[in-house]
PDB file of C-alpha atoms in Angstrom:
ATOM      1  CA  MET A   1      -2.726   4.809 -18.941  1.00 92.00           C
ATOM      2  CA  HIS A   2       0.931   5.802 -19.223  1.00 96.00           C
ATOM      3  CA  SER A   3       4.149   3.887 -18.664  1.00 95.00           C
ATOM      4  CA  LEU A   4       7.728   4.637 -17.699  1.00 94.00           C
ATOM      5  CA  HIS A   5      10.668   2.269 -18.056  1.00 95.00           C
ATOM      6  CA  VAL A   6      11.961   2.083 -14.481  1.00 94.00           C
ATOM      7  CA  ASN A   7      14.833  -0.153 -13.339  1.00 96.00           C
ATOM      8  CA  GLY A   8      14.356  -2.439 -16.344  1.00 94.00           C
ATOM      9  CA  PHE A   9      10.559  -2.678 -15.976  1.00 94.00           C
ATOM     10  CA  ASP A  10       7.670  -0.835 -17.640  1.00 95.00           C
ATOM     11  CA  MET A  11       5.858   0.812 -14.741  1.00 96.00           C
ATOM     12  CA  HIS A  12       2.265   1.676 -15.670  1.00 97.00           C
ATOM     13  CA  TYR A  13       0.352   4.513 -14.063  1.00 98.00           C
ATOM     14  CA  LEU A  14      -2.640   6.832 -14.263  1.00 97.00           C
ATOM     15  CA  ASP A  15      -1.974  10.577 -14.391  1.00 97.00           C
ATOM     16  CA  ILE A  16      -5.151  12.592 -13.801  1.00 97.00           C
ATOM     17  CA  GLY A  17      -5.885  16.162 -12.753  1.00 96.00           C
ATOM     18  CA  GLU A  18      -3.829  19.285 -12.200  1.00 94.00           C
ATOM     19  CA  GLY A  19      -2.138  20.760  -9.163  1.00 95.00           C
ATOM     20  CA  PRO A  20       0.430  19.513  -6.649  1.00 96.00           C
ATOM     21  CA  PRO A  21       1.388  15.906  -7.472  1.00 97.00           C
ATOM     22  CA  LEU A  22       0.041  13.109  -5.259  1.00 98.00           C
ATOM     23  CA  VAL A  23       1.617   9.707  -5.970  1.00 98.00           C
ATOM     24  CA  CYS A  24      -0.549   6.752  -4.839  1.00 98.00           C
ATOM     25  CA  VAL A  25       0.852   3.268  -4.142  1.00 98.00           C
ATOM     26  CA  HIS A  26      -1.497   0.286  -3.871  1.00 98.00           C
ATOM     27  CA  GLY A  27      -1.242  -2.705  -1.559  1.00 97.00           C
ATOM     28  CA  SER A  28      -1.155  -6.491  -1.955  1.00 93.00           C
ATOM     29  CA  LEU A  29      -3.210  -8.022  -4.779  1.00 94.00           C
ATOM     30  CA  CYS A  30      -4.168  -4.571  -6.076  1.00 96.00           C
ATOM     31  CA  ASP A  31      -3.069  -2.108  -8.764  1.00 98.00           C
ATOM     32  CA  PHE A  32      -3.732   1.499  -9.779  1.00 98.00           C
ATOM     33  CA  ARG A  33      -7.444   0.723 -10.255  1.00 97.00           C
ATOM     34  CA  ILE A  34      -7.948   0.352  -6.492  1.00 97.00           C
ATOM     35  CA  TRP A  35      -7.974   4.170  -6.137  1.00 98.00           C
ATOM     36  CA  SER A  36     -10.935   4.648  -8.497  1.00 97.00           C
ATOM     37  CA  ALA A  37     -13.398   5.546  -5.709  1.00 97.00           C
ATOM     38  CA  VAL A  38     -11.326   8.571  -4.633  1.00 98.00           C
ATOM     39  CA  LEU A  39      -9.996   9.847  -7.957  1.00 98.00           C
ATOM     40  CA  GLY A  40     -12.882  12.279  -8.497  1.00 97.00           C
ATOM     41  CA  PRO A  41     -12.530  14.278  -5.261  1.00 97.00           C
ATOM     42  CA  LEU A  42      -8.725  14.125  -5.145  1.00 98.00           C
ATOM     43  CA  THR A  43      -8.209  15.283  -8.740  1.00 98.00           C
ATOM     44  CA  ARG A  44     -10.205  18.470  -8.119  1.00 96.00           C
ATOM     45  CA  ARG A  45      -7.179  19.816  -6.225  1.00 97.00           C
ATOM     46  CA  HIS A  46      -4.278  17.544  -7.131  1.00 97.00           C
ATOM     47  CA  ARG A  47      -2.520  15.843  -9.986  1.00 97.00           C
ATOM     48  CA  VAL A  48      -3.060  12.221  -8.947  1.00 98.00           C
ATOM     49  CA  ILE A  49      -0.448   9.738 -10.167  1.00 98.00           C
ATOM     50  CA  ALA A  50      -1.557   6.190  -9.328  1.00 98.00           C
ATOM     51  CA  VAL A  51       1.088   3.557 -10.054  1.00 98.00           C
ATOM     52  CA  SER A  52       0.978  -0.180 -10.585  1.00 98.00           C
ATOM     53  CA  LEU A  53       4.018  -1.774  -8.995  1.00 98.00           C
ATOM     54  CA  ARG A  54       6.309  -4.270 -10.709  1.00 97.00           C
ATOM     55  CA  HIS A  55       4.472  -7.515 -11.657  1.00 97.00           C
ATOM     56  CA  PHE A  56       0.977  -6.153 -10.932  1.00 97.00           C
ATOM     57  CA  PHE A  57      -1.783  -5.538 -13.510  1.00 97.00           C
ATOM     58  CA  PRO A  58      -1.564  -4.735 -16.382  1.00 97.00           C
ATOM     59  CA  ALA A  59       1.436  -7.065 -16.201  1.00 94.00           C
ATOM     60  CA  HIS A  60       0.611 -10.788 -16.111  1.00 91.00           C
ATOM     61  CA  TRP A  61       3.351 -12.355 -14.022  1.00 93.00           C
ATOM     62  CA  ASP A  62       3.869 -16.091 -13.648  1.00 90.00           C
ATOM     63  CA  GLY A  63       5.297 -15.778 -10.123  1.00 88.00           C
ATOM     64  CA  VAL A  64       8.749 -16.989 -11.166  1.00 90.00           C
ATOM     65  CA  GLY A  65      11.923 -15.126 -10.213  1.00 88.00           C
ATOM     66  CA  ASP A  66      13.326 -13.018  -7.421  1.00 88.00           C
ATOM     67  CA  THR A  67      12.303  -9.526  -8.591  1.00 91.00           C
ATOM     68  CA  TYR A  68       9.267  -9.216  -6.302  1.00 94.00           C
ATOM     69  CA  SER A  69      10.198  -7.719  -2.934  1.00 94.00           C
ATOM     70  CA  ILE A  70       9.673  -4.727  -0.694  1.00 95.00           C
ATOM     71  CA  ALA A  71      13.232  -3.628  -1.475  1.00 95.00           C
ATOM     72  CA  GLN A  72      12.661  -3.804  -5.241  1.00 96.00           C
ATOM     73  CA  HIS A  73       9.373  -1.915  -5.034  1.00 97.00           C
ATOM     74  CA  VAL A  74      10.940   0.793  -2.855  1.00 98.00           C
ATOM     75  CA  ASP A  75      13.730   1.196  -5.415  1.00 98.00           C
ATOM     76  CA  ASP A  76      11.145   1.381  -8.197  1.00 98.00           C
ATOM     77  CA  VAL A  77       8.997   4.022  -6.473  1.00 98.00           C
ATOM     78  CA  ILE A  78      12.061   6.166  -5.762  1.00 98.00           C
ATOM     79  CA  ALA A  79      13.221   5.923  -9.384  1.00 97.00           C
ATOM     80  CA  PHE A  80       9.670   6.628 -10.596  1.00 97.00           C
ATOM     81  CA  ILE A  81       9.375   9.824  -8.525  1.00 97.00           C
ATOM     82  CA  GLU A  82      12.833  10.939  -9.637  1.00 95.00           C
ATOM     83  CA  THR A  83      11.672  11.003 -13.263  1.00 92.00           C
ATOM     84  CA  PHE A  84       9.091  13.733 -12.641  1.00 85.00           C
ATOM     85  CA  ASP A  85       9.977  17.384 -12.967  1.00 79.00           C
ATOM     86  CA  THR A  86       7.578  18.360 -10.153  1.00 81.00           C
ATOM     87  CA  LYS A  87       9.342  17.390  -6.940  1.00 83.00           C
ATOM     88  CA  PRO A  88       8.874  17.055  -4.053  1.00 96.00           C
ATOM     89  CA  VAL A  89       5.626  15.061  -4.251  1.00 97.00           C
ATOM     90  CA  ASP A  90       3.009  14.018  -1.747  1.00 98.00           C
ATOM     91  CA  LEU A  91       3.088  10.221  -1.331  1.00 98.00           C
ATOM     92  CA  MET A  92       0.177   8.003  -0.260  1.00 99.00           C
ATOM     93  CA  GLY A  93       0.238   4.245   0.283  1.00 98.00           C
ATOM     94  CA  HIS A  94      -2.247   1.640   1.457  1.00 98.00           C
ATOM     95  CA  SER A  95      -1.427  -1.620   3.260  1.00 97.00           C
ATOM     96  CA  ARG A  96       1.753  -3.138   1.737  1.00 96.00           C
ATOM     97  CA  GLY A  97       1.962   0.049  -0.337  1.00 98.00           C
ATOM     98  CA  GLY A  98       2.014   1.985   2.929  1.00 98.00           C
ATOM     99  CA  HIS A  99       5.013  -0.050   4.020  1.00 98.00           C
ATOM    100  CA  ILE A 100       6.742   0.796   0.739  1.00 98.00           C
ATOM    101  CA  CYS A 101       5.971   4.511   1.139  1.00 98.00           C
ATOM    102  CA  PHE A 102       7.280   4.437   4.715  1.00 98.00           C
ATOM    103  CA  ARG A 103      10.601   3.040   3.470  1.00 98.00           C
ATOM    104  CA  VAL A 104      10.750   5.618   0.678  1.00 98.00           C
ATOM    105  CA  ALA A 105      10.328   8.343   3.301  1.00 98.00           C
ATOM    106  CA  GLN A 106      13.157   6.794   5.335  1.00 98.00           C
ATOM    107  CA  ARG A 107      15.555   6.707   2.409  1.00 97.00           C
ATOM    108  CA  ARG A 108      14.627   9.761   0.353  1.00 97.00           C
ATOM    109  CA  PRO A 109      12.822  12.420   2.382  1.00 98.00           C
ATOM    110  CA  ASP A 110      14.111  14.977  -0.120  1.00 97.00           C
ATOM    111  CA  LEU A 111      11.620  13.624  -2.678  1.00 97.00           C
ATOM    112  CA  LEU A 112       8.589  14.092  -0.429  1.00 98.00           C
ATOM    113  CA  ARG A 113       6.484  16.980   0.833  1.00 98.00           C
ATOM    114  CA  LYS A 114       3.912  14.994   2.850  1.00 98.00           C
ATOM    115  CA  LEU A 115       3.293  11.313   3.578  1.00 98.00           C
ATOM    116  CA  ILE A 116      -0.063   9.510   3.951  1.00 99.00           C
ATOM    117  CA  LEU A 117      -0.109   5.949   5.273  1.00 98.00           C
ATOM    118  CA  ALA A 118      -3.436   4.091   5.176  1.00 98.00           C
ATOM    119  CA  GLU A 119      -3.004   1.130   7.534  1.00 98.00           C
ATOM    120  CA  PRO A 120       0.573   0.293   6.494  1.00 98.00           C
ATOM    121  CA  GLY A 121       1.238  -3.432   6.412  1.00 94.00           C
ATOM    122  CA  GLY A 122       4.064  -5.120   8.231  1.00 92.00           C
ATOM    123  CA  GLU A 123       5.274  -6.376  11.557  1.00 92.00           C
ATOM    124  CA  LEU A 124       6.715  -4.680  14.646  1.00 95.00           C
ATOM    125  CA  ASP A 125       9.994  -5.611  16.295  1.00 94.00           C
ATOM    126  CA  GLU A 126      10.629  -5.799  20.037  1.00 94.00           C
ATOM    127  CA  SER A 127      11.231  -2.045  20.332  1.00 97.00           C
ATOM    128  CA  LEU A 128       7.594  -1.349  19.372  1.00 96.00           C
ATOM    129  CA  ASP A 129       5.780  -4.520  20.415  1.00 94.00           C
ATOM    130  CA  PRO A 130       5.885  -5.748  24.013  1.00 89.00           C
ATOM    131  CA  ASP A 131       4.436  -9.070  22.800  1.00 86.00           C
ATOM    132  CA  PHE A 132       7.127  -9.559  20.150  1.00 82.00           C
ATOM    133  CA  LYS A 133       8.223 -13.133  19.514  1.00 80.00           C
ATOM    134  CA  PRO A 134      11.089 -13.974  17.119  1.00 78.00           C
ATOM    135  CA  GLY A 135      10.209 -15.987  14.045  1.00 71.00           C
ATOM    136  CA  PRO A 136       7.862 -15.772  11.072  1.00 70.00           C
ATOM    137  CA  SER A 137       4.833 -13.488  11.073  1.00 71.00           C
ATOM    138  CA  PRO A 138       1.697 -15.192  12.465  1.00 69.00           C
ATOM    139  CA  LEU A 139       0.118 -14.645   9.032  1.00 72.00           C
ATOM    140  CA  ALA A 140       3.016 -16.216   7.126  1.00 76.00           C
ATOM    141  CA  ALA A 141       1.593 -19.747   7.250  1.00 78.00           C
ATOM    142  CA  ARG A 142      -1.816 -18.548   6.021  1.00 80.00           C
ATOM    143  CA  PHE A 143      -0.239 -16.637   3.136  1.00 80.00           C
ATOM    144  CA  ALA A 144       1.876 -19.663   2.216  1.00 87.00           C
ATOM    145  CA  ALA A 145      -1.282 -21.777   2.158  1.00 89.00           C
ATOM    146  CA  CYS A 146      -3.076 -19.357  -0.150  1.00 90.00           C
ATOM    147  CA  ALA A 147      -0.032 -19.143  -2.450  1.00 90.00           C
ATOM    148  CA  ALA A 148       0.026 -22.942  -2.651  1.00 92.00           C
ATOM    149  CA  GLU A 149      -3.604 -22.987  -3.799  1.00 93.00           C
ATOM    150  CA  ILE A 150      -2.918 -20.314  -6.422  1.00 93.00           C
ATOM    151  CA  ALA A 151       0.163 -22.170  -7.681  1.00 92.00           C
ATOM    152  CA  GLN A 152      -2.045 -25.233  -8.226  1.00 92.00           C
ATOM    153  CA  GLY A 153      -4.558 -23.186 -10.220  1.00 92.00           C
ATOM    154  CA  ASP A 154      -7.231 -22.647  -7.565  1.00 95.00           C
ATOM    155  CA  ILE A 155      -7.216 -18.845  -7.731  1.00 95.00           C
ATOM    156  CA  ASP A 156     -10.449 -18.242  -5.830  1.00 95.00           C
ATOM    157  CA  GLY A 157      -9.562 -20.807  -3.170  1.00 94.00           C
ATOM    158  CA  GLY A 158      -6.249 -19.103  -2.518  1.00 93.00           C
ATOM    159  CA  LEU A 159      -7.782 -15.632  -2.466  1.00 94.00           C
ATOM    160  CA  GLN A 160     -10.442 -16.780  -0.014  1.00 93.00           C
ATOM    161  CA  ILE A 161      -7.729 -17.927   2.400  1.00 90.00           C
ATOM    162  CA  PHE A 162      -5.922 -14.582   2.022  1.00 87.00           C
ATOM    163  CA  MET A 163      -8.953 -12.337   2.483  1.00 88.00           C
ATOM    164  CA  ASP A 164     -10.395 -14.352   5.362  1.00 86.00           C
ATOM    165  CA  ALA A 165      -7.004 -14.176   7.118  1.00 81.00           C
ATOM    166  CA  LEU A 166      -6.863 -10.416   6.603  1.00 79.00           C
ATOM    167  CA  GLU A 167     -10.497  -9.410   7.212  1.00 79.00           C
ATOM    168  CA  GLY A 168     -11.997 -12.364   9.100  1.00 81.00           C
ATOM    169  CA  PRO A 169     -14.140 -15.378   8.156  1.00 87.00           C
ATOM    170  CA  GLY A 170     -16.501 -14.782   5.255  1.00 89.00           C
ATOM    171  CA  ALA A 171     -14.575 -11.767   3.924  1.00 87.00           C
ATOM    172  CA  TRP A 172     -14.126 -13.229   0.439  1.00 91.00           C
ATOM    173  CA  LYS A 173     -17.850 -13.879   0.053  1.00 91.00           C
ATOM    174  CA  ARG A 174     -18.682 -10.273   0.958  1.00 90.00           C
ATOM    175  CA  ILE A 175     -16.422  -8.720  -1.701  1.00 89.00           C
ATOM    176  CA  PRO A 176     -18.237  -7.296  -4.770  1.00 89.00           C
ATOM    177  CA  ALA A 177     -17.699  -9.064  -8.087  1.00 93.00           C
ATOM    178  CA  THR A 178     -15.676  -6.227  -9.646  1.00 91.00           C
ATOM    179  CA  SER A 179     -13.309  -6.133  -6.664  1.00 91.00           C
ATOM    180  CA  LYS A 180     -12.892  -9.914  -6.797  1.00 95.00           C
ATOM    181  CA  GLN A 181     -11.795  -9.670 -10.418  1.00 96.00           C
ATOM    182  CA  LEU A 182      -9.153  -7.076  -9.547  1.00 96.00           C
ATOM    183  CA  LEU A 183      -7.785  -9.485  -6.935  1.00 96.00           C
ATOM    184  CA  ARG A 184      -7.794 -12.352  -9.441  1.00 96.00           C
ATOM    185  CA  ASP A 185      -5.844 -10.185 -11.922  1.00 97.00           C
ATOM    186  CA  ASN A 186      -3.036  -9.897  -9.357  1.00 97.00           C
ATOM    187  CA  ALA A 187      -3.281 -13.305  -7.690  1.00 95.00           C
ATOM    188  CA  THR A 188       0.128 -14.578  -8.800  1.00 94.00           C
ATOM    189  CA  THR A 189       1.877 -11.738  -6.957  1.00 95.00           C
ATOM    190  CA  LEU A 190       1.122 -13.675  -3.758  1.00 92.00           C
ATOM    191  CA  LEU A 191       3.644 -16.263  -4.959  1.00 92.00           C
ATOM    192  CA  GLY A 192       6.265 -13.531  -4.727  1.00 91.00           C
ATOM    193  CA  GLN A 193       4.933 -12.154  -1.474  1.00 89.00           C
ATOM    194  CA  THR A 194       5.626 -15.409   0.368  1.00 86.00           C
ATOM    195  CA  ARG A 195       9.309 -14.667  -0.321  1.00 85.00           C
ATOM    196  CA  ASP A 196       9.045 -10.948   0.491  1.00 84.00           C
ATOM    197  CA  GLN A 197      11.185 -10.950   3.682  1.00 81.00           C
ATOM    198  CA  ARG A 198      10.073  -7.457   4.609  1.00 87.00           C
ATOM    199  CA  PRO A 199      11.908  -6.054   7.627  1.00 90.00           C
ATOM    200  CA  PRO A 200       9.818  -5.320  10.738  1.00 93.00           C
ATOM    201  CA  PHE A 201       9.222  -1.737  11.796  1.00 97.00           C
ATOM    202  CA  SER A 202      11.359  -0.505  14.682  1.00 97.00           C
ATOM    203  CA  LYS A 203      11.142   2.484  16.997  1.00 98.00           C
ATOM    204  CA  ALA A 204      14.262   3.889  15.338  1.00 98.00           C
ATOM    205  CA  ASP A 205      12.610   3.526  11.914  1.00 98.00           C
ATOM    206  CA  ALA A 206       9.572   5.509  13.059  1.00 98.00           C
ATOM    207  CA  GLU A 207      11.661   8.189  14.743  1.00 98.00           C
ATOM    208  CA  ALA A 208      13.672   8.598  11.525  1.00 97.00           C
ATOM    209  CA  ILE A 209      10.619   9.791   9.557  1.00 98.00           C
ATOM    210  CA  LYS A 210      10.855  13.581   9.255  1.00 97.00           C
ATOM    211  CA  THR A 211       8.217  14.079   6.542  1.00 98.00           C
ATOM    212  CA  PRO A 212       4.862  15.400   7.875  1.00 98.00           C
ATOM    213  CA  THR A 213       2.803  12.216   8.150  1.00 98.00           C
ATOM    214  CA  LEU A 214      -0.878  11.300   8.295  1.00 99.00           C
ATOM    215  CA  PHE A 215      -2.022   7.831   9.373  1.00 98.00           C
ATOM    216  CA  ILE A 216      -5.540   6.750   8.330  1.00 98.00           C
ATOM    217  CA  GLY A 217      -7.295   3.638   9.595  1.00 98.00           C
ATOM    218  CA  GLY A 218     -10.604   1.881   9.520  1.00 98.00           C
ATOM    219  CA  ALA A 219     -12.146   2.013  12.994  1.00 98.00           C
ATOM    220  CA  ASN A 220     -13.397  -1.578  12.625  1.00 95.00           C
ATOM    221  CA  THR A 221     -10.233  -3.152  11.211  1.00 93.00           C
ATOM    222  CA  LYS A 222      -9.182  -6.277  13.121  1.00 89.00           C
ATOM    223  CA  GLY A 223      -5.850  -7.939  13.750  1.00 87.00           C
ATOM    224  CA  MET A 224      -2.318  -6.581  13.481  1.00 90.00           C
ATOM    225  CA  LEU A 225      -2.945  -3.606  11.188  1.00 94.00           C
ATOM    226  CA  PRO A 226      -4.361  -1.216  13.839  1.00 96.00           C
ATOM    227  CA  LYS A 227      -1.570  -2.200  16.220  1.00 96.00           C
ATOM    228  CA  VAL A 228       1.063  -1.337  13.613  1.00 97.00           C
ATOM    229  CA  LEU A 229      -0.662   1.941  12.746  1.00 98.00           C
ATOM    230  CA  HIS A 230      -0.865   3.200  16.316  1.00 98.00           C
ATOM    231  CA  ALA A 231       2.658   2.060  17.233  1.00 98.00           C
ATOM    232  CA  LEU A 232       4.158   3.906  14.290  1.00 98.00           C
ATOM    233  CA  ALA A 233       1.980   7.001  14.768  1.00 98.00           C
ATOM    234  CA  ALA A 234       3.069   7.254  18.393  1.00 98.00           C
ATOM    235  CA  ASN A 235       6.721   7.390  17.347  1.00 98.00           C
ATOM    236  CA  VAL A 236       6.669   9.457  14.131  1.00 98.00           C
ATOM    237  CA  ARG A 237       7.177  12.985  15.353  1.00 97.00           C
ATOM    238  CA  GLY A 238       4.145  15.213  14.862  1.00 97.00           C
ATOM    239  CA  ALA A 239       2.134  12.499  13.110  1.00 98.00           C
ATOM    240  CA  ARG A 240      -1.605  12.940  12.733  1.00 98.00           C
ATOM    241  CA  THR A 241      -3.998   9.981  13.040  1.00 98.00           C
ATOM    242  CA  GLU A 242      -7.555   9.703  11.705  1.00 98.00           C
ATOM    243  CA  MET A 243      -9.804   6.659  12.153  1.00 98.00           C
ATOM    244  CA  ILE A 244     -12.868   6.421   9.905  1.00 98.00           C
ATOM    245  CA  PRO A 245     -15.947   5.066  11.735  1.00 98.00           C
ATOM    246  CA  GLY A 246     -17.737   2.053  10.293  1.00 97.00           C
ATOM    247  CA  THR A 247     -14.904   1.024   7.973  1.00 97.00           C
ATOM    248  CA  THR A 248     -12.271  -1.689   7.793  1.00 93.00           C
ATOM    249  CA  HIS A 249      -9.023  -2.079   5.845  1.00 93.00           C
ATOM    250  CA  PRO A 250     -10.330  -0.851   2.427  1.00 93.00           C
ATOM    251  CA  MET A 251     -11.559   2.328   4.113  1.00 97.00           C
ATOM    252  CA  PHE A 252     -11.221   4.541   1.029  1.00 98.00           C
ATOM    253  CA  GLU A 253     -13.605   2.271  -0.876  1.00 96.00           C
ATOM    254  CA  GLN A 254     -16.087   2.037   2.003  1.00 96.00           C
ATOM    255  CA  ALA A 255     -16.133   5.764   2.854  1.00 98.00           C
ATOM    256  CA  PRO A 256     -14.529   7.572  -0.101  1.00 98.00           C
ATOM    257  CA  GLN A 257     -15.961  10.996   0.687  1.00 98.00           C
ATOM    258  CA  ARG A 258     -14.743  11.033   4.281  1.00 98.00           C
ATOM    259  CA  TYR A 259     -11.385   9.598   3.250  1.00 98.00           C
ATOM    260  CA  CYS A 260     -10.890  12.361   0.692  1.00 98.00           C
ATOM    261  CA  GLU A 261     -11.933  15.050   3.168  1.00 98.00           C
ATOM    262  CA  ILE A 262      -9.256  13.859   5.587  1.00 98.00           C
ATOM    263  CA  VAL A 263      -6.554  13.601   2.898  1.00 98.00           C
ATOM    264  CA  LEU A 264      -7.316  16.969   1.294  1.00 98.00           C
ATOM    265  CA  ASP A 265      -7.422  18.742   4.664  1.00 98.00           C
ATOM    266  CA  PHE A 266      -4.041  17.284   5.594  1.00 98.00           C
ATOM    267  CA  LEU A 267      -2.453  18.160   2.239  1.00 98.00           C
ATOM    268  CA  ALA A 268      -3.779  21.733   2.439  1.00 97.00           C
ATOM    269  CA  SER A 269      -2.638  22.303   6.028  1.00 92.00           C
TER     270      SER A 269
END
């Protein structure tokens, strides 16, 4: 594990393999360990740099303060990439990390060679969603409820609300013990996420992406995530989309070999 002091924060990361650099950004409740299932195949051809965002493990944040936001994490990822002498980089993000990578590509396309978005998290505005209704995200109340449980010390109770909202009833019970512990290690970040105020994706946002882009999804993922993926892919010029059969949101853990085949083919093309 390495660290860089970025924007006043020690940003920890793994740096494994040799070749063109591939920077990986995790999603909600995760950290650089979430990529462990795909490190072997990816590092055969690439230098994989997996970061832990501000306030995520190995940090132990108490949830207090205003330094957890999409905007802050975008600034941090940009500053992190700028420190490396091998630019441009390939950038890959999952879920909320996909949203962050999308915004990095909007602001600093000069830092990127290719962009991979694995079910980017977020909402769509009226220009991309015919069913758009102003107001909080439909998931906002559920996330606030899980954050309230975590704030009161019921970590598992809060995480169960979060995972069941994301993946459907019973999702928390189906998660392996090692994966549950990773989520527990980052549980307090949900206190910050309730204040995230991430902007919705617009048609203009998608059309502004000029970096060659790959979207990857789980064919069995439910809810808003597939809708966001397909809406963005339809409006990012030249975007490629791959859906992995038999998988849901953590598709690279459920089908790591197929996921890596798709990623490596795209990066080599």
